[in-house]
Each structure stands twice: as structure tokens, then as C-alpha cells.
Coordinates of C-alpha atoms and ligand atoms in Angstrom, one line a residue:
M1 CA 22.7 -19.8 -6.4
N2 CA 23.0 -20.3 -2.9
N3 CA 19.5 -20.4 -1.4
R4 CA 18.5 -22.7 1.7
I5 CA 15.7 -25.0 -0.1
L6 CA 13.1 -27.6 1.8
I7 CA 11.6 -30.0 -0.5
T8 CA 8.2 -31.9 0.5
G9 CA 7.4 -35.2 -0.7
A10 CA 11.0 -35.4 -1.5
L11 CA 10.9 -39.2 -2.1
G12 CA 8.2 -39.5 -5.1
Q13 CA 9.1 -39.7 -8.6
L14 CA 10.6 -36.1 -9.3
G15 CA 12.4 -35.6 -5.9
K16 CA 15.9 -36.6 -6.0
F17 CA 16.2 -35.2 -9.7
F18 CA 15.5 -31.5 -7.8
I19 CA 17.5 -32.5 -5.4
D20 CA 20.6 -33.5 -7.5
S21 CA 19.9 -30.4 -10.1
L22 CA 19.6 -27.9 -6.8
I23 CA 22.6 -29.1 -5.3
N24 CA 24.7 -29.3 -8.4
Q25 CA 23.8 -25.4 -8.5
G26 CA 25.2 -24.5 -5.4
N27 CA 22.0 -24.2 -3.3
Y28 CA 21.5 -26.3 0.4
V29 CA 18.5 -28.8 0.0
L30 CA 16.3 -30.2 3.0
A31 CA 14.9 -33.3 1.6
T32 CA 11.3 -34.4 3.5
D33 CA 8.8 -36.8 3.3
I34 CA 6.6 -38.8 5.8
K35 CA 8.8 -42.0 4.4
N36 CA 12.5 -42.8 5.8
S37 CA 15.3 -42.4 3.8
N38 CA 18.9 -42.9 4.1
D39 CA 20.6 -43.1 0.2
L40 CA 20.2 -39.3 -0.2
N41 CA 23.0 -36.6 -0.2
C42 CA 21.4 -34.0 1.2
D43 CA 19.8 -33.7 4.8
F44 CA 16.7 -35.3 5.7
E45 CA 13.7 -34.9 7.7
I46 CA 10.8 -36.7 8.0
F47 CA 7.7 -34.4 7.9
D48 CA 4.3 -34.7 7.2
V49 CA 2.9 -31.4 5.6
H50 CA -0.3 -31.6 8.1
D51 CA 2.3 -30.9 10.9
L52 CA 2.2 -26.7 11.2
K53 CA 4.6 -27.1 14.2
K54 CA 6.9 -29.1 12.5
G55 CA 7.4 -27.3 9.4
D56 CA 7.7 -24.3 11.5
E57 CA 10.8 -25.7 13.1
L58 CA 12.6 -27.3 10.7
I59 CA 12.3 -23.5 8.5
K60 CA 13.8 -21.9 11.7
K61 CA 16.6 -24.7 12.3
Y62 CA 17.6 -25.1 8.8
K63 CA 17.2 -21.3 8.1
I64 CA 15.3 -21.9 4.7
N65 CA 14.3 -19.4 2.2
Q66 CA 13.0 -21.2 -0.5
V67 CA 10.3 -24.3 -0.8
Y68 CA 9.6 -26.8 -3.3
N69 CA 6.1 -28.2 -2.4
F70 CA 5.6 -31.7 -3.6
A71 CA 3.7 -33.8 -1.2
A72 CA 0.7 -34.7 -2.9
I73 CA -1.7 -37.7 -3.6
L74 CA -1.9 -38.3 -8.1
S75 CA -4.6 -38.8 -10.1
A76 CA -5.1 -42.9 -10.4
K77 CA -4.7 -43.1 -6.4
G78 CA -6.6 -40.1 -5.9
E79 CA -9.9 -41.7 -6.9
I80 CA -9.3 -44.7 -4.5
N81 CA -9.4 -42.3 -1.3
P82 CA -11.0 -38.9 -2.8
A83 CA -11.6 -37.5 0.8
K84 CA -7.8 -38.3 1.8
T85 CA -6.4 -36.7 -1.6
W86 CA -8.6 -33.7 -1.3
D87 CA -7.3 -32.9 2.4
L88 CA -3.6 -33.4 1.5
N89 CA -3.1 -31.6 -1.6
N90 CA -5.1 -28.6 -0.5
A91 CA -4.3 -28.9 3.0
G92 CA -0.1 -29.3 2.0
F93 CA -0.5 -26.3 -0.5
F94 CA -2.2 -23.9 2.2
N95 CA 0.2 -24.9 5.2
I96 CA 3.4 -24.5 3.4
V97 CA 2.2 -21.0 2.5
D98 CA 1.1 -20.6 6.0
I99 CA 4.6 -21.9 7.4
C100 CA 6.2 -19.5 4.8
L101 CA 4.2 -16.6 5.5
K102 CA 4.9 -16.9 9.2
N103 CA 8.9 -17.4 8.5
K104 CA 8.9 -14.6 6.2
I105 CA 9.7 -16.6 3.3
N106 CA 8.8 -15.4 -0.4
K107 CA 9.0 -17.7 -2.6
I108 CA 7.3 -21.1 -3.3
F109 CA 7.6 -23.8 -6.1
W110 CA 4.7 -25.8 -6.5
P111 CA 3.7 -28.1 -9.4
S112 CA 0.3 -28.1 -10.9
S113 CA -0.7 -30.9 -13.5
I114 CA -2.7 -31.1 -16.8
A115 CA -4.9 -33.0 -14.7
V116 CA -6.7 -29.5 -14.3
F117 CA -8.2 -29.5 -17.4
G118 CA -11.6 -31.4 -18.4
K119 CA -14.0 -32.3 -21.2
N120 CA -15.2 -28.6 -21.5
S121 CA -11.7 -27.4 -22.3
N122 CA -9.9 -27.3 -25.8
L123 CA -8.0 -31.1 -25.3
N124 CA -6.9 -31.0 -28.9
F125 CA -4.4 -28.1 -28.2
A126 CA -5.4 -26.7 -24.2
S127 CA -4.0 -22.9 -24.1
I128 CA -3.1 -21.5 -20.6
D129 CA -6.9 -20.5 -19.7
E130 CA -9.3 -22.8 -20.8
P131 CA -12.4 -23.4 -19.0
M132 CA -11.9 -26.0 -16.9
C133 CA -13.9 -28.8 -15.2
P134 CA -11.8 -31.6 -13.8
E135 CA -13.1 -35.2 -13.9
T136 CA -10.8 -36.0 -11.2
I137 CA -10.4 -35.3 -7.2
Y138 CA -6.8 -34.7 -8.2
G139 CA -7.6 -32.3 -10.9
A140 CA -10.1 -30.3 -8.8
S141 CA -7.4 -30.0 -5.9
K142 CA -4.8 -28.9 -8.0
L143 CA -7.3 -26.3 -9.4
A144 CA -8.7 -25.1 -5.9
C145 CA -5.1 -24.6 -5.4
E146 CA -4.4 -22.6 -8.9
K147 CA -7.3 -20.3 -7.6
A148 CA -5.2 -19.7 -4.2
M149 CA -2.2 -19.3 -6.0
Y150 CA -3.7 -17.0 -8.5
Y151 CA -5.5 -14.7 -5.5
Y152 CA -2.1 -15.0 -3.2
N153 CA 0.3 -13.4 -6.9
F154 CA -2.6 -11.1 -7.4
K155 CA -2.4 -9.7 -4.1
N156 CA 1.1 -9.9 -3.6
I157 CA 1.1 -11.9 -0.5
I158 CA 3.5 -14.4 -1.2
D159 CA 5.5 -15.3 -4.7
I160 CA 4.0 -19.0 -5.8
R161 CA 5.5 -20.3 -9.1
S162 CA 4.2 -23.5 -11.0
L163 CA 4.0 -25.3 -14.0
R164 CA 1.1 -27.7 -15.2
F165 CA 3.4 -30.9 -15.7
P166 CA 2.5 -33.3 -18.3
G167 CA 3.5 -37.1 -17.7
I168 CA 7.3 -37.5 -16.3
V169 CA 9.6 -39.7 -17.7
S170 CA 12.5 -40.8 -15.4
N171 CA 14.3 -43.7 -14.0
S172 CA 12.0 -43.6 -10.8
K173 CA 9.2 -45.4 -10.3
P174 CA 6.1 -43.3 -10.6
G175 CA 3.4 -42.9 -7.7
G176 CA 0.0 -43.6 -9.1
G177 CA -0.5 -40.9 -11.8
T178 CA -2.6 -42.1 -15.2
T179 CA 0.8 -41.5 -17.4
D180 CA 2.8 -44.3 -15.2
Y181 CA 2.8 -46.5 -18.3
V182 CA 5.6 -44.1 -20.2
V183 CA 8.1 -45.3 -17.1
D184 CA 6.3 -48.7 -16.7
M185 CA 7.1 -49.9 -20.7
L186 CA 10.4 -48.3 -20.6
F187 CA 11.0 -50.7 -17.4
S188 CA 9.2 -53.6 -18.9
A189 CA 11.5 -53.3 -22.4
A190 CA 15.2 -52.9 -20.5
K191 CA 14.0 -56.2 -18.4
K192 CA 13.0 -57.9 -21.8
K193 CA 9.6 -58.3 -19.9
D194 CA 5.8 -58.1 -21.9
F195 CA 3.6 -55.1 -20.9
T196 CA 0.4 -54.9 -20.3
C197 CA -1.2 -51.6 -20.5
F198 CA -4.0 -50.0 -19.0
L199 CA -4.5 -47.3 -21.7
K200 CA -5.5 -47.7 -25.1
N201 CA -3.2 -48.1 -27.6
D202 CA -4.1 -44.5 -29.4
T203 CA -4.4 -42.5 -26.3
V204 CA -2.5 -39.8 -27.0
L205 CA -1.1 -37.3 -23.7
P206 CA 1.7 -34.8 -23.2
M207 CA 5.1 -35.6 -21.4
M208 CA 8.3 -34.7 -20.9
H209 CA 11.5 -35.9 -19.6
I210 CA 12.6 -35.3 -16.0
N211 CA 15.8 -33.2 -16.7
D212 CA 13.8 -30.9 -18.9
A213 CA 11.0 -30.6 -16.4
V214 CA 13.6 -30.1 -13.4
D215 CA 15.6 -27.1 -15.8
A216 CA 12.3 -25.1 -16.4
S217 CA 11.3 -25.3 -12.6
I218 CA 14.6 -23.8 -12.0
M219 CA 14.8 -21.1 -14.2
L220 CA 11.2 -20.4 -13.7
M221 CA 12.2 -20.1 -9.8
S222 CA 15.3 -17.9 -10.9
I223 CA 14.0 -15.2 -12.7
D224 CA 13.1 -11.9 -12.1
K225 CA 9.4 -11.7 -10.7
K226 CA 8.6 -8.5 -13.7
N227 CA 9.2 -11.4 -16.3
I228 CA 6.5 -13.3 -14.9
S229 CA 3.6 -12.3 -17.0
I230 CA 0.9 -14.2 -15.1
N231 CA -0.5 -15.1 -11.9
S232 CA -1.4 -18.7 -12.3
P233 CA 0.5 -21.7 -13.4
Y234 CA 2.0 -22.0 -17.2
N235 CA 1.6 -25.2 -19.3
I236 CA 4.5 -27.0 -20.2
S237 CA 5.3 -30.2 -22.4
S238 CA 8.0 -31.4 -25.0
F239 CA 5.9 -34.3 -27.0
E240 CA 3.3 -36.1 -27.2
T241 CA 2.7 -40.0 -27.5
S242 CA 0.4 -42.8 -27.0
P243 CA 1.0 -46.0 -25.6
S244 CA 1.6 -47.9 -29.3
K245 CA 3.7 -44.9 -30.4
W246 CA 5.8 -45.1 -27.0
R247 CA 6.5 -48.9 -28.0
D248 CA 7.6 -48.5 -31.4
T249 CA 9.9 -45.6 -30.2
I250 CA 11.2 -48.0 -27.9
N251 CA 11.4 -50.4 -30.1
S252 CA 13.3 -48.6 -32.9
F253 CA 16.4 -48.9 -30.5
G254 CA 16.8 -52.6 -31.0
Y255 CA 14.1 -53.8 -28.0
E256 CA 11.3 -56.0 -29.0
L257 CA 8.8 -54.7 -26.5
K258 CA 5.4 -56.5 -26.9
I259 CA 2.2 -54.9 -25.2
D260 CA -1.2 -56.3 -24.8
Y261 CA -3.8 -53.9 -23.4
E262 CA -6.2 -54.4 -20.3
V263 CA -8.1 -51.1 -20.0
D264 CA -8.9 -49.7 -16.7
F265 CA -10.7 -46.6 -15.2
R266 CA -7.6 -44.7 -16.0
Q267 CA -9.0 -44.7 -19.5
D268 CA -11.7 -42.1 -18.6
I269 CA -9.2 -39.9 -16.8
A270 CA -6.7 -39.8 -20.2
D271 CA -9.6 -39.3 -22.3
S272 CA -10.6 -35.9 -19.9
W273 CA -6.9 -35.0 -20.2
P274 CA -5.3 -32.6 -23.2
K275 CA -3.7 -34.3 -25.8
K276 CA -1.5 -31.5 -26.4
V277 CA -0.8 -28.1 -24.5
D278 CA 0.5 -24.5 -25.8
D279 CA 3.5 -24.0 -23.6
S280 CA 4.5 -21.2 -25.8
L281 CA 3.8 -18.2 -23.2
L282 CA 6.5 -20.3 -21.0
R283 CA 8.7 -20.7 -23.3
K284 CA 8.5 -16.8 -24.3
D285 CA 8.8 -15.7 -20.6
I286 CA 11.4 -17.8 -19.1
D287 CA 13.4 -18.2 -22.6
W288 CA 13.0 -22.4 -22.0
I289 CA 13.2 -24.9 -24.5
P290 CA 13.0 -28.5 -24.0
K291 CA 16.1 -30.2 -24.4
F292 CA 14.9 -34.0 -24.9
N293 CA 12.7 -35.2 -27.6
E294 CA 10.1 -38.3 -27.7
K295 CA 13.1 -40.3 -29.0
E296 CA 16.1 -38.9 -27.2
T297 CA 13.7 -39.2 -24.0
A298 CA 13.1 -43.0 -24.4
L299 CA 16.6 -43.4 -25.4
D300 CA 18.5 -41.6 -22.2
I301 CA 16.1 -43.3 -19.6
L302 CA 16.6 -46.5 -21.0
K303 CA 20.4 -46.1 -21.0
S304 CA 19.8 -45.4 -17.3
I305 CA 17.5 -47.9 -16.3
Ligands
LIG401 N1 5.0 -37.3 -11.6 C1 4.3 -36.9 -12.5 O1 4.1 -37.4 -13.8 C2 3.5 -35.3 -12.4 C3 2.8 -35.1 -13.3 C4 2.1 -33.7 -12.9 C5 2.2 -33.2 -11.7 N2 3.2 -33.7 -10.8 C6 3.0 -33.4 -9.4 O2 4.2 -33.3 -9.0 C7 4.4 -33.3 -7.8 C8 5.4 -34.4 -7.1 O3 5.1 -35.5 -7.9 P1 5.5 -37.0 -7.6 O4 4.9 -38.0 -9.0 O5 7.1 -37.0 -7.4 O6 4.5 -37.7 -6.9 P2 5.0 -38.9 -5.9 O7 3.4 -39.7 -5.8 O8 5.8 -39.9 -6.4 O9 5.7 -38.7 -4.3 C9 4.9 -37.8 -3.6 C10 5.3 -38.1 -2.4 O10 4.9 -37.4 -1.3 C11 4.6 -38.0 0.2 N3 3.6 -37.6 1.0 C12 2.4 -38.4 0.8 N4 2.0 -38.2 1.8 C13 2.6 -36.8 2.4 C14 2.2 -36.3 3.4 N5 1.3 -35.7 4.4 N6 3.1 -35.3 3.8 C15 4.6 -35.1 3.4 N7 4.9 -35.8 2.4 C16 3.7 -36.6 1.9 C17 4.9 -39.7 -0.3 O11 5.4 -40.2 0.7 C18 5.7 -39.4 -1.5 O12 7.1 -39.8 -1.7 C19 3.0 -33.4 -7.2 O13 3.0 -32.6 -6.5 C20 2.3 -33.7 -8.4 O14 1.0 -33.4 -8.1 C21 3.7 -34.9 -10.5

């Protein structure tokens, strides 16, 4: 593909999988974050998305032509400091747009989230354009940026592409979201430890394997703009699960994971999110289907822990 891609927030749960896949497909990648790292197989620079000057310098120095903008504070962590979350998630979005416009970069990938939905949405099967009244500051910040994304695309100012990620299952530790238990439970099973779950046993949420999330994102970024039929993010998901169902799936591979429940504030967040989303438009527009169902996801990640 031969693009030169800058990734913000690249040291989070998702970043390294995007780095590996983008490099494998022939792209140059510059990873950036506010934390330091020396175990990446690409160039790395410290970059705080508030720092417009540094962003501009990096784009020029590394001749970047696409940005994957991941820097964010997620749902559960966001509730601890709403003002900081609103600031980072929105300033990060607008600063990257500004830096890109200044440098004539015309393509950004920016992930949204199922957190944009709320109890006024149809939570049993959320369509792409439900009424949305998110109950977290994280969801509110993502929805605000979705509206800005619509504006920029509608006005043809810059090409921003986006998926509303559900819970992402990977072998990297999540950064403070409401679906973190899916990954934490896999680590507990692999280490033969009991698990204390912060959501009720029957709380159903949509999920997907990290490889499916990466593949769909890169496919969305690669296709011709004329195939993209909406100006806002697409829904995306692979399967739906709950803590007790996920435990049973894990134990079907011979593990003996035991769970007890200490439900906390994250239950209210989960109760305001969809159990299932309608991602048929994405599947049609980019000709994508997930490769991993629930069992395949659990087994594949367990093998890699
Ligand atoms: N992981 C999921 O399940 C999930 C689900 C839905 C949407 N998303 C979205 O995907 C993106 C990546 O998620 P993730 O799980 O990798 O997040 P994460 O919380 O694991 O990582 C976020 C990264 O951003 C960095 N960061 C924080 N402040 C920064 C700043 N000022 N400037 C630059 N970087 C900064 C952090 O150091 C961290 O490495 C986010 O936009 C998130 O909202 C993730």
C-alpha cells in the first residue's frame, strides 16, 4: 500500500496490532504516544496530541500521508476525570484534523465506540443512526466528534473514516473500558486464577477479535471513497457475549475458571450500551465479514497469552 502512517496513542491496547498489520501490508509506520517504548518494530516519537507544533513537525519530518488517531481516555477511566476526558478526546480529534489540513493530508482513521448509544437507543439491536444520548463522558465526547466527522466529510473538507468499535478482545491489556473483563478473564484462565467480575453474569455486550477490528479498519481506509455510503461511523461487531457465557466458552477448552461477582459503577455504563449492533451496511460497503466467532476468538487469544 506504501502509505506513510502516523499513529497517535499507539501504545494502548489496539496500537501494536495496527502497527504490525500496516507494516506487513507494505506501509511505513511512525508510532507516537505520551509514554515511551523501545520494543516496537517501527519508528517511535513522544507526541501529546495537544501539541500542535510537534504534530506539525512530525508530519513534515516523516513525510506522513495518513493518520490513525487512537489517543483517548476510555469509558470507565473517563468517569473518574470527566473534564480531562472531554478535553483529550475532543482536542485530540480536532488537533489532528487541523494538523492534517495544514499539511494537506486527506485521510484519517479515528475509531468511535458503541459508547455513543444510550438508553434512548434500541439497545437490543442498535442501527447505525439510533437516537443517541450517551450516559458517559467518553460516549459524549465520541458522539461530539462523530458530529464533527460528519461535518468534515459532508463538506468534503477532509476524508475521515470510522468504525464504532465494540469490546475488543486481544492479548494486550485494555486501558480502562467497560468491556475490559473479556481480556482480564482470559488472563485469569491462562494463569489458573479465579476472576472477580465487575459486571453481572448476564450482561450481554458486542465484542470482536482484534484481528477482525484491524482488518476491517484497514479495509475501510483502503477502499475508494465512492463505496462509502455514509459520512459518519459504521457499526461493527462479530459476536455477543456475557460474563457467564464467556466463562463457559473459556472452560469448554479445558480451563477451570471460577468467577465471583463484585458489580461496580461499570454495570450502569454497560446497561446503557447495546447488546447487539446492526453492522450490515459496513459488511455490504467494504465486503467484510469477521473471521473469528466467539469460540475462535477465545481459543486464539488464550493460545497467545
Ligand atoms: N479497546 C477497545 O475495546 C475500544 C473500543 C471502542 C473504541 N476504542 C477506541 O480505540 C482507540 C484506541 O483504544 P485503546 O484501547 O488502544 O486505548 P488505550 O486506553 O489502551 O490507549 C490509549 C493510548 O493513548 C495514550 N494517550 C493518553 N493521552 C494522550 C495524549 N494526550 N496524547 C497522545 N496519546 C495519549 C495513552 O498513553 C495510551 O497508550 C481509542 O480511541 C478508543 O476510544 C477502543
